[in-house]
PDB file of C-alpha atoms in Angstrom:
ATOM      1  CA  UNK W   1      55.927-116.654  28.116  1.00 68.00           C
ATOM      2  CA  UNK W   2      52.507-117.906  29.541  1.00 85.00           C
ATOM      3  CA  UNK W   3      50.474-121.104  28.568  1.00 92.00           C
ATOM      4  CA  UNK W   4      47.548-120.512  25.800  1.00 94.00           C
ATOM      5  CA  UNK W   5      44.328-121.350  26.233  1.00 95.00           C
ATOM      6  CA  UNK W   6      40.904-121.410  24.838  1.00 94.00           C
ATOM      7  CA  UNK W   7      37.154-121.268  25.911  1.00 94.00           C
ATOM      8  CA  UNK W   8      34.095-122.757  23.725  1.00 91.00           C
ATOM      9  CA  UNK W   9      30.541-122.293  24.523  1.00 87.00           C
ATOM     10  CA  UNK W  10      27.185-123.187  22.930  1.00 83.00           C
ATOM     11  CA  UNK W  11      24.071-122.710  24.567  1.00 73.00           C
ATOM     12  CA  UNK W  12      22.624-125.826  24.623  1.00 64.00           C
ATOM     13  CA  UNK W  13      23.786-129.498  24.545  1.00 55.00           C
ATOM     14  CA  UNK W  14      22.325-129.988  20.989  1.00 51.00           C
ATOM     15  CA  UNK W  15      24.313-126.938  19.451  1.00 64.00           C
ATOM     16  CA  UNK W  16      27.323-128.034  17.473  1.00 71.00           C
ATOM     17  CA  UNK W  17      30.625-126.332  19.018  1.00 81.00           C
ATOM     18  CA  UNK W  18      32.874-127.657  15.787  1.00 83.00           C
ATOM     19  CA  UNK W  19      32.723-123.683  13.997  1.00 83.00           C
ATOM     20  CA  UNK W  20      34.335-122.374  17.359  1.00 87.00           C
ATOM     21  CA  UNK W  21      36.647-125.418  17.678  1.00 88.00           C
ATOM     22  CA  UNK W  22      37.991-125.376  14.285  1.00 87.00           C
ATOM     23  CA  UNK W  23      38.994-121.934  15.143  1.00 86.00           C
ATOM     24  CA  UNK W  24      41.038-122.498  17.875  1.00 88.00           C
ATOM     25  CA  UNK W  25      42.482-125.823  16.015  1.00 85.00           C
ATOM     26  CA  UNK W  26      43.803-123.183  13.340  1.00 86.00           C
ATOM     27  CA  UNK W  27      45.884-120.841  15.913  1.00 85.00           C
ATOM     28  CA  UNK W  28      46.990-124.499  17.394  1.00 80.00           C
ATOM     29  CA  UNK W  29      46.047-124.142  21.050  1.00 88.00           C
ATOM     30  CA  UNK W  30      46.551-127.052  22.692  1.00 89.00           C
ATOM     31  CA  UNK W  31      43.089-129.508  22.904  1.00 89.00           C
ATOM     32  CA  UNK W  32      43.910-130.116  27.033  1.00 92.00           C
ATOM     33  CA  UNK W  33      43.765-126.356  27.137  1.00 94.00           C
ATOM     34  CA  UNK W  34      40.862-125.698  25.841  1.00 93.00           C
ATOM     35  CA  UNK W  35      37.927-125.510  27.757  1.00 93.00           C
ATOM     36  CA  UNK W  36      33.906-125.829  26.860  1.00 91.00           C
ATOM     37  CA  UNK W  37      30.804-125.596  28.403  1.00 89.00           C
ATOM     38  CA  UNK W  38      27.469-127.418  26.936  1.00 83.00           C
ATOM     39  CA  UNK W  39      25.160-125.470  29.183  1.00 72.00           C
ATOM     40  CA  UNK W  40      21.363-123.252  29.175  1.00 60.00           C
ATOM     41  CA  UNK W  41      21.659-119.783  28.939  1.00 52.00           C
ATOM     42  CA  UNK W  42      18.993-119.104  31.161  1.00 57.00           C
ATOM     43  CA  UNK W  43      20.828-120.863  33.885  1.00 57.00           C
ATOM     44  CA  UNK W  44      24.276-119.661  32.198  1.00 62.00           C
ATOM     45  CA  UNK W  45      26.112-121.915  35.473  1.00 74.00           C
ATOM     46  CA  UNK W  46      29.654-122.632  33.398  1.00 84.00           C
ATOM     47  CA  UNK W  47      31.773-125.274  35.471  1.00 88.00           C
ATOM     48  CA  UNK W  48      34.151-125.387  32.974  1.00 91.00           C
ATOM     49  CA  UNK W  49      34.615-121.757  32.826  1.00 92.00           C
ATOM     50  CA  UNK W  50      35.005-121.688  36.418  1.00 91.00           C
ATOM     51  CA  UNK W  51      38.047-124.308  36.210  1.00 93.00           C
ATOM     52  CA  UNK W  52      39.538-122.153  33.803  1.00 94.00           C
ATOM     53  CA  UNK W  53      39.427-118.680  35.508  1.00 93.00           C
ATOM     54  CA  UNK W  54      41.302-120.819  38.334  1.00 93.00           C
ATOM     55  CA  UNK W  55      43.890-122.012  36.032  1.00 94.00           C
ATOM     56  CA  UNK W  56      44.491-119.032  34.431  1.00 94.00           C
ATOM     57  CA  UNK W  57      48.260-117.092  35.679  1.00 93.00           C
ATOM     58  CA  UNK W  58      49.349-113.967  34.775  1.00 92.00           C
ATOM     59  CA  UNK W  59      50.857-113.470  31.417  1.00 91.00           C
ATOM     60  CA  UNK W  60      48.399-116.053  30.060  1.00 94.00           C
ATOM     61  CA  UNK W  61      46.284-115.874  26.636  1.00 94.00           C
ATOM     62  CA  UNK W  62      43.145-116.432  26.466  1.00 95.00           C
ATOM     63  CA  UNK W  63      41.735-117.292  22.721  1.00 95.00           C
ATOM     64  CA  UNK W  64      37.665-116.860  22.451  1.00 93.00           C
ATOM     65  CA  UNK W  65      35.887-117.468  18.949  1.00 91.00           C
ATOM     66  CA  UNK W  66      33.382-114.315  19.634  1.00 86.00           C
ATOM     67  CA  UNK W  67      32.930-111.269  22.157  1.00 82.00           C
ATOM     68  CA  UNK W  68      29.755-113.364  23.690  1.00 82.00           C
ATOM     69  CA  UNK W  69      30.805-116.352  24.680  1.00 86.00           C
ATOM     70  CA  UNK W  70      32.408-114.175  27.700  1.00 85.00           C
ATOM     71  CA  UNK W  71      28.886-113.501  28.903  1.00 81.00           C
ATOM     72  CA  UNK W  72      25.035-113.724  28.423  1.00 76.00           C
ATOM     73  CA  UNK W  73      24.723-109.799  28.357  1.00 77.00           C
ATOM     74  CA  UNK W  74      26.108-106.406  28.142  1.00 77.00           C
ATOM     75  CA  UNK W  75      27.593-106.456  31.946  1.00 78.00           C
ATOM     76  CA  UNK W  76      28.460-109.552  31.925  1.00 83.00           C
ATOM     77  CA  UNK W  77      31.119-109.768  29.461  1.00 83.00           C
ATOM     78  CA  UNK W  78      32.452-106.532  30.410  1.00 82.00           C
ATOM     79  CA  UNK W  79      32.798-107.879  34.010  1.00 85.00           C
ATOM     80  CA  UNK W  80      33.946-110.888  32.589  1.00 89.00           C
ATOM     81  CA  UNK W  81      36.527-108.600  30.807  1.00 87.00           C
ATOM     82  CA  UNK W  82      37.500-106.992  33.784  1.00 85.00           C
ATOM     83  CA  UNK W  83      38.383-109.880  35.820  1.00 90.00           C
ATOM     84  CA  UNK W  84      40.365-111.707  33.239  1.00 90.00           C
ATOM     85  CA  UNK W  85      42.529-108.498  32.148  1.00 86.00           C
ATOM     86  CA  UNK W  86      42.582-106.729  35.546  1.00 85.00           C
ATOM     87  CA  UNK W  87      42.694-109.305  38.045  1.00 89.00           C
ATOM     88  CA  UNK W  88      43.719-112.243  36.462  1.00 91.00           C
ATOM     89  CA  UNK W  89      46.197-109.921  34.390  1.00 89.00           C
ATOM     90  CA  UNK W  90      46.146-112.083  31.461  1.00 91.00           C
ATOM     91  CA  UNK W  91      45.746-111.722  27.388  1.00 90.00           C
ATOM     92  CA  UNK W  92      42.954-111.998  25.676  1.00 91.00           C
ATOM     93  CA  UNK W  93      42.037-112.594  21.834  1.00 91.00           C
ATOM     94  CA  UNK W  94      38.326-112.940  20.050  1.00 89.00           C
ATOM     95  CA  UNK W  95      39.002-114.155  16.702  1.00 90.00           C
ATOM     96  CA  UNK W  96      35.953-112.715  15.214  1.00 87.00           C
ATOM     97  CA  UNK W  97      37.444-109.180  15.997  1.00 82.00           C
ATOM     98  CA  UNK W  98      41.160-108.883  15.737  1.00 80.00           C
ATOM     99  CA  UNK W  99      40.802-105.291  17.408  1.00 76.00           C
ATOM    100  CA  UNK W 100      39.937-107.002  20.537  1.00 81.00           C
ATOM    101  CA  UNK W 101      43.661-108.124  20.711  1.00 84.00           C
ATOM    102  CA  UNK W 102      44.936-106.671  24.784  1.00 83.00           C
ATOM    103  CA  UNK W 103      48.541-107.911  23.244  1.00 82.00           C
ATOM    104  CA  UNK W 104      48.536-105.410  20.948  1.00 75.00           C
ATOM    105  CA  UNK W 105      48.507-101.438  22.228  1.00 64.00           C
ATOM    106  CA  UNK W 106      49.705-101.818  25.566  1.00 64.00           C
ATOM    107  CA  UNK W 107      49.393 -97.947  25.988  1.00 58.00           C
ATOM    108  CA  UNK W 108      46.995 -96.288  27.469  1.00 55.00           C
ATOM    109  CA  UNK W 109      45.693 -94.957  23.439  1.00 55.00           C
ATOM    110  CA  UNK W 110      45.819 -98.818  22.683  1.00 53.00           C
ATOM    111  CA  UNK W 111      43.632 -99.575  25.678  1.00 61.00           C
ATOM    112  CA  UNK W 112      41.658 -96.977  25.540  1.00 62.00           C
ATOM    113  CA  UNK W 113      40.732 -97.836  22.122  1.00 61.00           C
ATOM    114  CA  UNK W 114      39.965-101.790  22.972  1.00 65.00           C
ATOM    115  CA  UNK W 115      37.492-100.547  25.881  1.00 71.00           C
ATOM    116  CA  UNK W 116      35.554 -98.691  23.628  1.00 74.00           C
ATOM    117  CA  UNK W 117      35.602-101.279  21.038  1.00 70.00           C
ATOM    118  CA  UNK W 118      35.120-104.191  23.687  1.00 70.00           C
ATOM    119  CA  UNK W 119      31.811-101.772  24.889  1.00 74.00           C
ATOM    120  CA  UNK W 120      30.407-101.176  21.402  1.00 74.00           C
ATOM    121  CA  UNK W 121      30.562-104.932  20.522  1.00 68.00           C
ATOM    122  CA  UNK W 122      29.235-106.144  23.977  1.00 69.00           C
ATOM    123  CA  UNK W 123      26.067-104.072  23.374  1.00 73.00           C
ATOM    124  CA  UNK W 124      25.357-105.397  19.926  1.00 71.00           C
ATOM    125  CA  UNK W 125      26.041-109.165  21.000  1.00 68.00           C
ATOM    126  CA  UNK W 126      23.189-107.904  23.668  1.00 70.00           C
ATOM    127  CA  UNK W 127      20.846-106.018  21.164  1.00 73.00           C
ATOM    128  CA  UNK W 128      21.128-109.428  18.592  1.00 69.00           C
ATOM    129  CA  UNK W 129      20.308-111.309  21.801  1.00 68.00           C
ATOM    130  CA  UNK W 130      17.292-109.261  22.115  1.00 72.00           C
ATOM    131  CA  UNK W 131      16.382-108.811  18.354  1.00 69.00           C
ATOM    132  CA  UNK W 132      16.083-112.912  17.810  1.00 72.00           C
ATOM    133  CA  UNK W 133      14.166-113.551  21.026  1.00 74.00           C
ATOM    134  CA  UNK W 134      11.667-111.015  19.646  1.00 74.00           C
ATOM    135  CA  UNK W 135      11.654-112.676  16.371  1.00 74.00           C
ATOM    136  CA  UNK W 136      11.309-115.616  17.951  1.00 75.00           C
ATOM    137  CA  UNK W 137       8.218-114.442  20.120  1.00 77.00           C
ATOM    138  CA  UNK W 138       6.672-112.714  16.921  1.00 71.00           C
ATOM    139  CA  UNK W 139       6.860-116.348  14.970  1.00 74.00           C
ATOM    140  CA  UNK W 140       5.580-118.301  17.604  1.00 75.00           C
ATOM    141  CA  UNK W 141       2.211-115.813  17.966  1.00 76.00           C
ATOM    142  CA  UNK W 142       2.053-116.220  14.097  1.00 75.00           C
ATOM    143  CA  UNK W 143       2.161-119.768  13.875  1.00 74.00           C
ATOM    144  CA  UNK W 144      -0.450-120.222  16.288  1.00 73.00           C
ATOM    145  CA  UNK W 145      -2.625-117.774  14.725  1.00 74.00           C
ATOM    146  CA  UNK W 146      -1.944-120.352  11.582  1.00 73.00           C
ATOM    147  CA  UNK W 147      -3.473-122.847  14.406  1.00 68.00           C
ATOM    148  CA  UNK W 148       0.126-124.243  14.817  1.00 67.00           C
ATOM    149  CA  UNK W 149       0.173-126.550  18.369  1.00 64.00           C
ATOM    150  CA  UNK W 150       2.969-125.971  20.503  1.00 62.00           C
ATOM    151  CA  UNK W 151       4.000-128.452  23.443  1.00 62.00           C
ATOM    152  CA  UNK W 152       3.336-131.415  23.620  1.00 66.00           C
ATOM    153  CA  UNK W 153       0.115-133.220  21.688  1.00 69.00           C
ATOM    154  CA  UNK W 154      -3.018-133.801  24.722  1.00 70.00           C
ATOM    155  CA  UNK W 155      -3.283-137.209  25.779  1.00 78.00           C
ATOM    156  CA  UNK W 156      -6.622-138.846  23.510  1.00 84.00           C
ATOM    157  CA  UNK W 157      -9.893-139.172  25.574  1.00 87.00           C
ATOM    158  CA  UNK W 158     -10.678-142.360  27.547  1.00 88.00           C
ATOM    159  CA  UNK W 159     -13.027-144.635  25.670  1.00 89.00           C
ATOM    160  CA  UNK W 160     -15.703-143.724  28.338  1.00 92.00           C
ATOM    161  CA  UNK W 161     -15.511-139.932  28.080  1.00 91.00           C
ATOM    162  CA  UNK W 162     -19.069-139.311  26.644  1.00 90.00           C
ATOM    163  CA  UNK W 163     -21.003-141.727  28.431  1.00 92.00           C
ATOM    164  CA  UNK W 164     -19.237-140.313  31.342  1.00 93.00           C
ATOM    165  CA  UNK W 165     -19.877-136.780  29.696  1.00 92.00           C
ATOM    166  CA  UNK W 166     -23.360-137.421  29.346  1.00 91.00           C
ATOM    167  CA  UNK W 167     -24.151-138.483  32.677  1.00 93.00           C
ATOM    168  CA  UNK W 168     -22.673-135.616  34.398  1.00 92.00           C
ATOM    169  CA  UNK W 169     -24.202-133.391  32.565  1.00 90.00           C
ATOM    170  CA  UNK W 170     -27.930-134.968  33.215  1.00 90.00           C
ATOM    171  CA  UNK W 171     -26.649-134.588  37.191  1.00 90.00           C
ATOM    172  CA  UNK W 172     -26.150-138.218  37.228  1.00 92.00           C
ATOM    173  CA  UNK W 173     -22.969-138.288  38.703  1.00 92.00           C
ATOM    174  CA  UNK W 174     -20.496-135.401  40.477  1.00 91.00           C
ATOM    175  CA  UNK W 175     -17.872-133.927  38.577  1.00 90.00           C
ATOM    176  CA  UNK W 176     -15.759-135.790  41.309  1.00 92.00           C
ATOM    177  CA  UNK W 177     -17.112-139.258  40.390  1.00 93.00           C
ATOM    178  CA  UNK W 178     -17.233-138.354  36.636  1.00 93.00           C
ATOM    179  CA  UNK W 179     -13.199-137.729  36.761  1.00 92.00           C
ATOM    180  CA  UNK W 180     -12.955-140.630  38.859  1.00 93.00           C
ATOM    181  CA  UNK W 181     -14.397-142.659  36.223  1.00 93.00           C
ATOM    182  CA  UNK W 182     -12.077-141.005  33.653  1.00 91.00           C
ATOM    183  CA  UNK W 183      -8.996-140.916  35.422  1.00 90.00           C
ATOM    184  CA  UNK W 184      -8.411-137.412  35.312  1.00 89.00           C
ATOM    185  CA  UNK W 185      -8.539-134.653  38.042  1.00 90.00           C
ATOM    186  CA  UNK W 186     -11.126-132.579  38.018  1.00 89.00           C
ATOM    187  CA  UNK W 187      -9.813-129.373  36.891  1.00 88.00           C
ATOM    188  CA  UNK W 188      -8.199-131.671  34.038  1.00 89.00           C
ATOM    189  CA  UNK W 189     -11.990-133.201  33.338  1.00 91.00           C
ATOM    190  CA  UNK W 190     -13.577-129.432  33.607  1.00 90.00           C
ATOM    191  CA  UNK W 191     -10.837-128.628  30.567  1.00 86.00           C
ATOM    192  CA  UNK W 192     -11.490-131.584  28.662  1.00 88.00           C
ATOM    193  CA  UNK W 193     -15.360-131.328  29.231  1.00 90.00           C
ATOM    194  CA  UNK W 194     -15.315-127.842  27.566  1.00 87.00           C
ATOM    195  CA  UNK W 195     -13.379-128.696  24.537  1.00 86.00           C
ATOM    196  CA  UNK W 196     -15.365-131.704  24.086  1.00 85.00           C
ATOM    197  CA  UNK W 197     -18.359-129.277  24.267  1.00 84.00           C
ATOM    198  CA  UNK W 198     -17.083-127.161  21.823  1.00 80.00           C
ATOM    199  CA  UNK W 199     -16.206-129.809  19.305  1.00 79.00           C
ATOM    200  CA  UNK W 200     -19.881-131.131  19.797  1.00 73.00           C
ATOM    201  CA  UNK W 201     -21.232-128.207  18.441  1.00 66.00           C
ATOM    202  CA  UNK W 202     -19.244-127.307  15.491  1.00 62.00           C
TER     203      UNK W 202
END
């Protein structure tokens, strides 16, 4: 009888991990043998995750609260998949879909069944992946056209900004001196200058 063990992941450090935690608290895997990973996403580098595949012997189970925290898309988690049943030749459970269960079917029917199952799932974890970063992209473009700011707030002007202002643009001064004066570069002083303009004239 192999050792049980269980993998959390959230995608950033501020995401809470208790949902997925509670989970494995309720089939009673061991808290030493579970193992989570705070991490990005984008950079999707799992230390944790790493430690585990090297722990993990054959005739081990491996408890997961959902099909993607296996993988960040479609091949991933079916490679990830792949190594753990194959190669590593252990069990593996997702919670959220009890047909995803390698203990159960061990014939070739049973198996056949989970791959097909395991595929299905591992797209739509991908496709929902896709859908909210649209969603995402479509709200951001309509909260600007609200005249929402993103990023960070620009720094205020410099109390000498106009007078500076005002003698570059009588030639007084180069635009080198004039973002001298205001501690800016000058590509940052051409930007500013602009939207100063433009505030001028409404």
């Amino acid at each position: 009888m192999g050792k049980a063990y269980g993998y959390v992941r959230v995608s950033t450090r501020e995401q809470n991990e208790d949902r997925q935690m509670i989970a494995l608290d309720r089939i009673e895997v061991s808290r030493e043998n579970i193992y989570m990973d705070k991490q990005s996403g984008k950079d999707f580098e799992r230390p944790r995750y790493r430690n585990l595949l090297r722990k993990l012997e054959e005739g081990d189970l491996l408890y997961v609260k959902s099909i993607d925290r296996l993988g960040r898309n479609y091949e991933e988690i079916l490679e990830q998949w792949r190594i753990l049943t194959k190669d590593k030749k252990v069990d593996i459970v997702v919670l959220d879909m009890p047909l995803l269960d390698t203990r159960r079917g061990k014939d070739l029917m049973g198996t056949f069944l989970s791959d097909i199952v395991l595929q299905v799932l591992s797209f739509v974890a991908e496709n929902e992946r896709g859908n909210i970063r649209q969603r995402q992209k479509e709200g951001i473009e309509a909260a600007k056209q609200r005249g929402v700011q993103f990023g960070r707030p620009p720094k205020p002007l410099p109390e000498n900004f106009g007078r500076v202002y005002k003698r570059w643009m009588r030639q007084e001064i180069t635009v080198t001196q004039a973002a001298e004066m205001c501690r800016m570069s000058v590509p940052t002083f051409y930007r500013r200058a602009e939207k100063y303009e433009k505030q001028k004239s409404t």
